[in-house]
Amino acid sequence: MQLQLERANLVVDDKGDPSHFDLPGWIMPLVTGSGYGVILPPQQSLEKIAQRNRRVLSSDSAITNAIFYQEQKWATCNDRDMIADNTCVTQRFVPSGESDAEPITISSIHLDANDEEKRVLKLQRCLELAPKFSPLVIAGDFNAEMLAGSCCHALLSSEDLQQTSQPLPPIDSEQLKIECTKALRMPVNSSPPQDEMTKWREMY
């Protein structure tokens, strides 16, 4: 889930630092006393994106991913290797009262809206957790359909095929062009520049 967090209050502390970020007021009635816990990135990461938003958008806000979970059903694991920034929040859980149960890892991600390479790198970063923290569930705003011909689809397919030592099946060049066109937000039936297609094939 993606949220725009708010300052807990507008009062700065005795060091002149602004207050920390917290859940927005509109969602508080839904989670307060409801038995839901929330996983957020550290305040340092939230402050970093807020600095960017103040500079670019003139808005003192922190937009971040979050994980909500029912505390009666799930307990969090204390892991130092989890990813925790405003575009990828990851946490391991075990069923409450079953400390010996196999944990499940949840990643809430927000992939870049315009850059396929950035989407691939972020997705790859999450997938690197899989060998150590499987089973792994990745959910969130992908900003892409991840259809055949896209580089994200190729990454996910290759990860799956590695389990059976099979090569990635060949893809039609027209499908590559279609997905590259969509990723560049170009009109349907147009052709991407040659340098973009070359870069796309290399990533694929």
mmCIF file of C-alpha atoms in Angstrom:
data_model
loop_
_atom_site.group_PDB
_atom_site.id
_atom_site.type_symbol
_atom_site.label_atom_id
_atom_site.label_comp_id
_atom_site.label_asym_id
_atom_site.label_seq_id
_atom_site.Cartn_x
_atom_site.Cartn_y
_atom_site.Cartn_z
ATOM 1 C CA MET A 1 0.000 0.000 0.000
ATOM 2 C CA GLN A 2 1.234 3.515 -0.823
ATOM 3 C CA LEU A 3 0.510 6.443 1.494
ATOM 4 C CA GLN A 4 1.266 10.113 1.855
ATOM 5 C CA LEU A 5 2.368 10.492 5.471
ATOM 6 C CA GLU A 6 1.908 13.582 7.598
ATOM 7 C CA ARG A 7 4.015 15.289 10.221
ATOM 8 C CA ALA A 8 2.936 14.100 13.649
ATOM 9 C CA ASN A 9 2.659 17.781 14.581
ATOM 10 C CA LEU A 10 3.978 21.096 13.341
ATOM 11 C CA VAL A 11 6.167 21.785 16.368
ATOM 12 C CA VAL A 12 9.922 21.490 15.959
ATOM 13 C CA ASP A 13 11.975 19.985 18.774
ATOM 14 C CA ASP A 14 14.611 21.791 20.857
ATOM 15 C CA LYS A 15 17.235 20.974 18.206
ATOM 16 C CA GLY A 16 15.227 22.728 15.521
ATOM 17 C CA ASP A 17 14.299 19.453 13.786
ATOM 18 C CA PRO A 18 10.755 18.913 12.493
ATOM 19 C CA SER A 19 8.592 16.239 14.078
ATOM 20 C CA HIS A 20 8.471 12.705 12.714
ATOM 21 C CA PHE A 21 6.127 11.439 10.013
ATOM 22 C CA ASP A 22 3.074 9.386 10.936
ATOM 23 C CA LEU A 23 0.013 7.870 9.268
ATOM 24 C CA PRO A 24 -2.379 10.423 7.702
ATOM 25 C CA GLY A 25 -5.323 11.508 9.809
ATOM 26 C CA TRP A 26 -7.934 10.005 7.474
ATOM 27 C CA ILE A 27 -6.657 6.456 8.035
ATOM 28 C CA MET A 28 -6.133 6.651 11.798
ATOM 29 C CA PRO A 29 -9.771 5.774 12.674
ATOM 30 C CA LEU A 30 -9.404 2.637 10.537
ATOM 31 C CA VAL A 31 -6.304 1.334 12.324
ATOM 32 C CA THR A 32 -6.544 2.744 15.863
ATOM 33 C CA GLY A 33 -7.896 0.020 18.105
ATOM 34 C CA SER A 34 -8.600 -2.224 15.110
ATOM 35 C CA GLY A 35 -5.809 -4.688 15.787
ATOM 36 C CA TYR A 36 -3.806 -3.677 12.732
ATOM 37 C CA GLY A 37 -0.087 -3.057 12.846
ATOM 38 C CA VAL A 38 1.844 -1.120 10.224
ATOM 39 C CA ILE A 39 5.371 -1.449 8.842
ATOM 40 C CA LEU A 40 6.912 1.831 7.632
ATOM 41 C CA PRO A 41 10.429 2.757 6.509
ATOM 42 C CA PRO A 42 12.716 4.403 9.087
ATOM 43 C CA GLN A 43 12.200 8.116 9.680
ATOM 44 C CA GLN A 44 15.574 8.856 8.052
ATOM 45 C CA SER A 45 14.280 7.466 4.739
ATOM 46 C CA LEU A 46 11.001 9.381 5.070
ATOM 47 C CA GLU A 47 12.808 12.636 5.802
ATOM 48 C CA LYS A 48 14.962 12.141 2.715
ATOM 49 C CA ILE A 49 11.959 11.896 0.377
ATOM 50 C CA ALA A 50 10.312 14.824 2.208
ATOM 51 C CA GLN A 51 13.379 16.967 1.510
ATOM 52 C CA ARG A 52 13.048 16.114 -2.173
ATOM 53 C CA ASN A 53 9.311 16.942 -2.152
ATOM 54 C CA ARG A 54 9.933 20.282 -0.426
ATOM 55 C CA ARG A 55 12.466 21.171 -3.095
ATOM 56 C CA VAL A 56 10.565 19.892 -6.146
ATOM 57 C CA LEU A 57 6.898 20.075 -5.130
ATOM 58 C CA SER A 58 6.980 22.682 -2.339
ATOM 59 C CA SER A 59 5.262 20.089 -0.157
ATOM 60 C CA ASP A 60 6.542 18.857 3.202
ATOM 61 C CA SER A 61 5.249 15.340 2.670
ATOM 62 C CA ALA A 62 6.628 11.817 2.618
ATOM 63 C CA ILE A 63 5.084 9.395 0.136
ATOM 64 C CA THR A 64 5.946 5.835 0.994
ATOM 65 C CA ASN A 65 4.944 2.221 0.795
ATOM 66 C CA ALA A 66 3.621 0.465 3.871
ATOM 67 C CA ILE A 67 2.499 -2.966 5.020
ATOM 68 C CA PHE A 68 -0.610 -3.367 7.183
ATOM 69 C CA TYR A 69 -1.167 -6.643 9.012
ATOM 70 C CA GLN A 70 -3.513 -8.105 11.624
ATOM 71 C CA GLU A 71 -1.560 -8.400 14.852
ATOM 72 C CA GLN A 72 -3.753 -11.199 16.180
ATOM 73 C CA LYS A 73 -2.900 -13.346 13.167
ATOM 74 C CA TRP A 74 0.693 -12.389 12.392
ATOM 75 C CA ALA A 75 3.882 -11.650 14.310
ATOM 76 C CA THR A 76 6.884 -9.870 12.803
ATOM 77 C CA CYS A 77 10.378 -11.365 12.632
ATOM 78 C CA ASN A 78 13.373 -9.264 13.616
ATOM 79 C CA ASP A 79 15.571 -9.258 10.499
ATOM 80 C CA ARG A 80 18.354 -6.808 9.779
ATOM 81 C CA ASP A 81 18.612 -7.666 6.081
ATOM 82 C CA MET A 82 15.130 -6.495 5.129
ATOM 83 C CA ILE A 83 14.716 -3.674 2.594
ATOM 84 C CA ALA A 84 13.161 -0.567 4.102
ATOM 85 C CA ASP A 85 12.897 2.608 2.022
ATOM 86 C CA ASN A 86 10.013 4.671 0.690
ATOM 87 C CA THR A 87 9.623 2.592 -2.501
ATOM 88 C CA CYS A 88 10.153 -0.865 -1.038
ATOM 89 C CA VAL A 89 9.101 -2.030 2.421
ATOM 90 C CA THR A 90 9.820 -5.669 3.247
ATOM 91 C CA GLN A 91 8.960 -7.662 6.353
ATOM 92 C CA ARG A 92 8.901 -11.320 7.412
ATOM 93 C CA PHE A 93 5.915 -12.688 9.322
ATOM 94 C CA VAL A 94 5.007 -15.882 11.150
ATOM 95 C CA PRO A 95 1.524 -16.885 12.350
ATOM 96 C CA SER A 96 0.966 -15.538 15.864
ATOM 97 C CA GLY A 97 1.716 -18.138 18.525
ATOM 98 C CA GLU A 98 3.572 -20.351 16.034
ATOM 99 C CA SER A 99 7.191 -19.278 16.403
ATOM 100 C CA ASP A 100 8.398 -22.526 14.797
ATOM 101 C CA ALA A 101 6.308 -22.003 11.657
ATOM 102 C CA GLU A 102 7.961 -21.159 8.344
ATOM 103 C CA PRO A 103 8.035 -17.363 7.894
ATOM 104 C CA ILE A 104 6.573 -15.643 4.848
ATOM 105 C CA THR A 105 8.180 -12.503 3.431
ATOM 106 C CA ILE A 106 6.062 -9.625 2.108
ATOM 107 C CA SER A 107 7.470 -6.845 -0.088
ATOM 108 C CA SER A 108 5.372 -3.761 -0.784
ATOM 109 C CA ILE A 109 6.966 -1.947 -3.708
ATOM 110 C CA HIS A 110 6.424 1.050 -5.964
ATOM 111 C CA LEU A 111 8.174 0.735 -9.316
ATOM 112 C CA ASP A 112 9.203 3.744 -11.380
ATOM 113 C CA ALA A 113 6.460 5.159 -13.594
ATOM 114 C CA ASN A 114 8.645 5.969 -16.615
ATOM 115 C CA ASP A 115 11.919 4.026 -16.554
ATOM 116 C CA GLU A 116 11.947 0.272 -17.271
ATOM 117 C CA GLU A 117 15.574 -0.048 -16.183
ATOM 118 C CA LYS A 118 14.727 1.394 -12.761
ATOM 119 C CA ARG A 119 11.760 -0.971 -12.519
ATOM 120 C CA VAL A 120 13.985 -3.946 -13.296
ATOM 121 C CA LEU A 121 16.633 -2.911 -10.761
ATOM 122 C CA LYS A 122 14.072 -2.413 -7.989
ATOM 123 C CA LEU A 123 12.365 -5.706 -8.754
ATOM 124 C CA GLN A 124 15.712 -7.472 -8.898
ATOM 125 C CA ARG A 125 16.604 -6.054 -5.507
ATOM 126 C CA CYS A 126 13.452 -7.607 -4.037
ATOM 127 C CA LEU A 127 14.045 -10.931 -5.778
ATOM 128 C CA GLU A 128 17.527 -11.132 -4.273
ATOM 129 C CA LEU A 129 15.785 -11.741 -0.949
ATOM 130 C CA ALA A 130 14.070 -14.864 -2.262
ATOM 131 C CA PRO A 131 16.863 -17.430 -1.729
ATOM 132 C CA LYS A 132 17.278 -16.330 1.890
ATOM 133 C CA PHE A 133 13.735 -15.303 2.806
ATOM 134 C CA SER A 134 11.403 -17.466 0.719
ATOM 135 C CA PRO A 135 8.500 -17.803 0.313
ATOM 136 C CA LEU A 136 8.369 -14.217 -0.964
ATOM 137 C CA VAL A 137 5.257 -12.263 -2.000
ATOM 138 C CA ILE A 138 5.789 -9.018 -3.943
ATOM 139 C CA ALA A 139 2.841 -6.645 -4.255
ATOM 140 C CA GLY A 140 2.269 -2.951 -4.858
ATOM 141 C CA ASP A 141 2.193 -0.434 -7.696
ATOM 142 C CA PHE A 142 4.246 -1.894 -10.568
ATOM 143 C CA ASN A 143 3.418 0.895 -13.067
ATOM 144 C CA ALA A 144 3.662 -1.798 -15.766
ATOM 145 C CA GLU A 145 1.632 -4.743 -17.038
ATOM 146 C CA MET A 146 4.758 -6.944 -17.175
ATOM 147 C CA LEU A 147 3.606 -8.663 -20.354
ATOM 148 C CA ALA A 148 5.832 -10.804 -22.559
ATOM 149 C CA GLY A 149 8.309 -8.537 -24.298
ATOM 150 C CA SER A 150 8.863 -6.336 -21.258
ATOM 151 C CA CYS A 151 12.144 -6.515 -19.366
ATOM 152 C CA CYS A 152 10.354 -7.006 -16.045
ATOM 153 C CA HIS A 153 8.557 -10.019 -17.504
ATOM 154 C CA ALA A 154 11.896 -11.387 -18.732
ATOM 155 C CA LEU A 155 13.408 -10.969 -15.264
ATOM 156 C CA LEU A 156 10.534 -12.778 -13.552
ATOM 157 C CA SER A 157 10.507 -15.522 -16.190
ATOM 158 C CA SER A 158 14.249 -16.083 -15.916
ATOM 159 C CA GLU A 159 14.005 -16.373 -12.139
ATOM 160 C CA ASP A 160 11.288 -18.995 -12.555
ATOM 161 C CA LEU A 161 13.121 -20.934 -15.275
ATOM 162 C CA GLN A 162 16.301 -21.053 -13.200
ATOM 163 C CA GLN A 163 14.508 -23.530 -10.978
ATOM 164 C CA THR A 164 14.349 -25.976 -13.901
ATOM 165 C CA SER A 165 17.623 -24.903 -15.635
ATOM 166 C CA GLN A 166 15.721 -23.982 -18.785
ATOM 167 C CA PRO A 167 16.657 -21.038 -21.033
ATOM 168 C CA LEU A 168 14.353 -18.069 -21.556
ATOM 169 C CA PRO A 169 12.176 -18.830 -24.617
ATOM 170 C CA PRO A 170 12.679 -16.621 -27.700
ATOM 171 C CA ILE A 171 10.453 -13.583 -28.026
ATOM 172 C CA ASP A 172 9.041 -12.036 -31.171
ATOM 173 C CA SER A 173 10.824 -8.788 -32.077
ATOM 174 C CA GLU A 174 7.458 -7.127 -32.687
ATOM 175 C CA GLN A 175 6.418 -7.856 -29.113
ATOM 176 C CA LEU A 176 9.645 -6.285 -27.863
ATOM 177 C CA LYS A 177 8.867 -3.162 -29.882
ATOM 178 C CA ILE A 178 5.294 -3.012 -28.544
ATOM 179 C CA GLU A 179 6.415 -3.211 -24.919
ATOM 180 C CA CYS A 180 9.252 -0.724 -25.448
ATOM 181 C CA THR A 181 6.751 1.688 -27.037
ATOM 182 C CA LYS A 182 4.393 1.370 -24.069
ATOM 183 C CA ALA A 183 7.222 1.843 -21.572
ATOM 184 C CA LEU A 184 8.261 5.054 -23.311
ATOM 185 C CA ARG A 185 4.631 6.279 -23.172
ATOM 186 C CA MET A 186 4.629 6.683 -26.956
ATOM 187 C CA PRO A 187 1.478 6.572 -29.135
ATOM 188 C CA VAL A 188 0.226 3.126 -30.130
ATOM 189 C CA ASN A 189 1.596 1.870 -33.486
ATOM 190 C CA SER A 190 4.586 4.227 -33.321
ATOM 191 C CA SER A 191 8.173 3.003 -33.373
ATOM 192 C CA PRO A 192 10.712 3.700 -30.610
ATOM 193 C CA PRO A 193 14.017 5.342 -31.552
ATOM 194 C CA GLN A 194 16.678 2.845 -32.568
ATOM 195 C CA ASP A 195 18.879 3.630 -29.565
ATOM 196 C CA GLU A 196 15.960 2.908 -27.228
ATOM 197 C CA MET A 197 15.268 -0.423 -28.941
ATOM 198 C CA THR A 198 18.941 -1.354 -28.675
ATOM 199 C CA LYS A 199 18.922 -0.555 -24.970
ATOM 200 C CA TRP A 200 15.673 -2.524 -24.556
ATOM 201 C CA ARG A 201 17.102 -5.626 -26.223
ATOM 202 C CA GLU A 202 20.221 -5.429 -24.066
ATOM 203 C CA MET A 203 18.132 -5.222 -20.887
ATOM 204 C CA TYR A 204 15.872 -8.040 -22.065
#
